[in-house]
Coordinates of C-alpha atoms in Angstrom, one line a residue:
X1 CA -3.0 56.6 76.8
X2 CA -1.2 60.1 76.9
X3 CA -0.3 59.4 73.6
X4 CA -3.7 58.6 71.8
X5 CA -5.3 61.8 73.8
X6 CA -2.7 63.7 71.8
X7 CA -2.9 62.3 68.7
X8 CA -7.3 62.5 69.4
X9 CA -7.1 66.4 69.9
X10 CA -4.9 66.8 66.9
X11 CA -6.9 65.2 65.1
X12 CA -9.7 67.0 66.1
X13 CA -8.0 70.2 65.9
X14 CA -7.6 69.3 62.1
X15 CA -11.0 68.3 61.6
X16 CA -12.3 71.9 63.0
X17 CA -9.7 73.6 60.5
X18 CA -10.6 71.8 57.8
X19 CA -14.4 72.8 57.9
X20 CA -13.6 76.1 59.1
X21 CA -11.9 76.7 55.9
X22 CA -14.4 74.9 54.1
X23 CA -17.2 77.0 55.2
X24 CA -15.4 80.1 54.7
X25 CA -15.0 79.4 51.1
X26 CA -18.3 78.4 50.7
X27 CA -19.1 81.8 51.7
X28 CA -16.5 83.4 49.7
X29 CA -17.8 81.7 46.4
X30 CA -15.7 81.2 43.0
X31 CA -15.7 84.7 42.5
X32 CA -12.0 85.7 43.7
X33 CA -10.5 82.8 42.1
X34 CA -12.4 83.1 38.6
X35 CA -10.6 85.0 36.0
X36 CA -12.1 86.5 33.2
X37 CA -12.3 84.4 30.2
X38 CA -10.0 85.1 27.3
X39 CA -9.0 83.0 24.2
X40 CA -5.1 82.5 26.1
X41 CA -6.8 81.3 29.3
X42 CA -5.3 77.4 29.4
X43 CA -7.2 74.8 30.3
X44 CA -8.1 73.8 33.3
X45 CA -8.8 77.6 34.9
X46 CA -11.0 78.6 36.2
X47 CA -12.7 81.5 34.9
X48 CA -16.0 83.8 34.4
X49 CA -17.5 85.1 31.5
X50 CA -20.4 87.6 31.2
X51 CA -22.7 88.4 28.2
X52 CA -25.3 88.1 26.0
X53 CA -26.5 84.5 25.0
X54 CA -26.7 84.7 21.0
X55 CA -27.4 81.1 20.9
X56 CA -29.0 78.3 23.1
X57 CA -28.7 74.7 22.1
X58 CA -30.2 71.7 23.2
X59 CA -28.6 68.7 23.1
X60 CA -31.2 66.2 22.3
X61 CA -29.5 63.2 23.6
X62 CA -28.8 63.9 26.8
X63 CA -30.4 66.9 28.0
X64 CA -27.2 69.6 27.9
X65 CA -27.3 72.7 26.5
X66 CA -24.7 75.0 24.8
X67 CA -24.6 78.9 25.3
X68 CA -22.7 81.0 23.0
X69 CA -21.6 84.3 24.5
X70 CA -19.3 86.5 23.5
X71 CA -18.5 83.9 20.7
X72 CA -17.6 81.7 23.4
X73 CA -19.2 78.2 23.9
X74 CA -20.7 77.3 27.7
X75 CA -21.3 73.8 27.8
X76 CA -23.8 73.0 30.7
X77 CA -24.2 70.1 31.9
X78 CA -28.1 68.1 31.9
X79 CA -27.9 68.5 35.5
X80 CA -26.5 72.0 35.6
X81 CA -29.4 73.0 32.8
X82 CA -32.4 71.0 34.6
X83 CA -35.1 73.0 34.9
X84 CA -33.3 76.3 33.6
X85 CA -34.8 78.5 31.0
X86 CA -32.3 80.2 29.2
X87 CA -33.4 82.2 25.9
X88 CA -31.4 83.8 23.3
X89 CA -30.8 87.9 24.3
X90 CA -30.6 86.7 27.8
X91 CA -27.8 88.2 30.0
X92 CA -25.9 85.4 32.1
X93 CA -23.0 85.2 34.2
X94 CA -21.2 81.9 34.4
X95 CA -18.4 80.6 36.0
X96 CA -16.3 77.4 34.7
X97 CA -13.5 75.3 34.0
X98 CA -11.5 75.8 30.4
X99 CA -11.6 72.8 28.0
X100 CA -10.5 72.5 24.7
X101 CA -13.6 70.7 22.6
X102 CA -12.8 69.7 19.0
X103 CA -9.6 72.2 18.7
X104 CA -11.9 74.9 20.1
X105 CA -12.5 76.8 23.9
X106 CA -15.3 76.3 25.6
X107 CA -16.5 76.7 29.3
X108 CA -17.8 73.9 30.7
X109 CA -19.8 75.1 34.1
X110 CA -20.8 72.3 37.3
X111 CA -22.7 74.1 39.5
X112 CA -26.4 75.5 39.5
X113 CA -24.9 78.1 41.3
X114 CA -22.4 78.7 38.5
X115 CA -24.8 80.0 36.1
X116 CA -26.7 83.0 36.7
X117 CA -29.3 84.6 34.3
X118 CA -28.8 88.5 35.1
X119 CA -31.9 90.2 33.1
X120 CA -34.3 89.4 30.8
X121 CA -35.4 90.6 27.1

């Protein structure tokens, strides 16, 4: 029995780290561990980018849409882009992952959250 209390509260103890953690970076956000976006950054980092949106494109089969910023691709996602207005001249912040699509970068963005229209024409 001693030995099943013990192993109970450690696990417990765990369990209250674990979402401790979690919530704090939750709060915390992407922010401190995105990098801004370059034409070295490798795939698989996590990076931002900020700028003006010279393009929007709607892919028809499927409901994504592409961005270019600062001759920079955003891929986002049909769920990501769901209800989102996003028009050329717009100002966005996004935060995403690195891929390499057809030899070129692009940021590819999972998260509402992770796309954030700043102003308005």
């Amino acid at each position: 029995m001693r030995q099943e209390r013990i192993a109970l509260l450690l696990l417990v103890g765990v369990a209250v780290v674990v979402i401790t953690a979690n919530s704090a970076l939750t709060l915390i956000g992407k922010e401190p561990f995105a990098r801004p976006f370059s034409g070295d950054s490798p795939d698989g980092e996590l990076v931002v980018i900020e700028g003006t949106v010279s393009r929007v494109n709607l892919i028809e089969n499927g409901g994504h849409l592409t961005l270019l910023v600062a001759n920079t691709t955003i891929f986002v996602p049909a769920p990501v882009a769901q209800g989102r207005v996003i028009h050329r001249n717009d100002t966005v912040r996004a935060f995403g992952i690195v891929e390499t699509y057809r030899g070129n970068k692009e940021i590819v963005v999972s998260n509402t959250d992770d796309l954030r229209i700043t102003t308005h024409p």
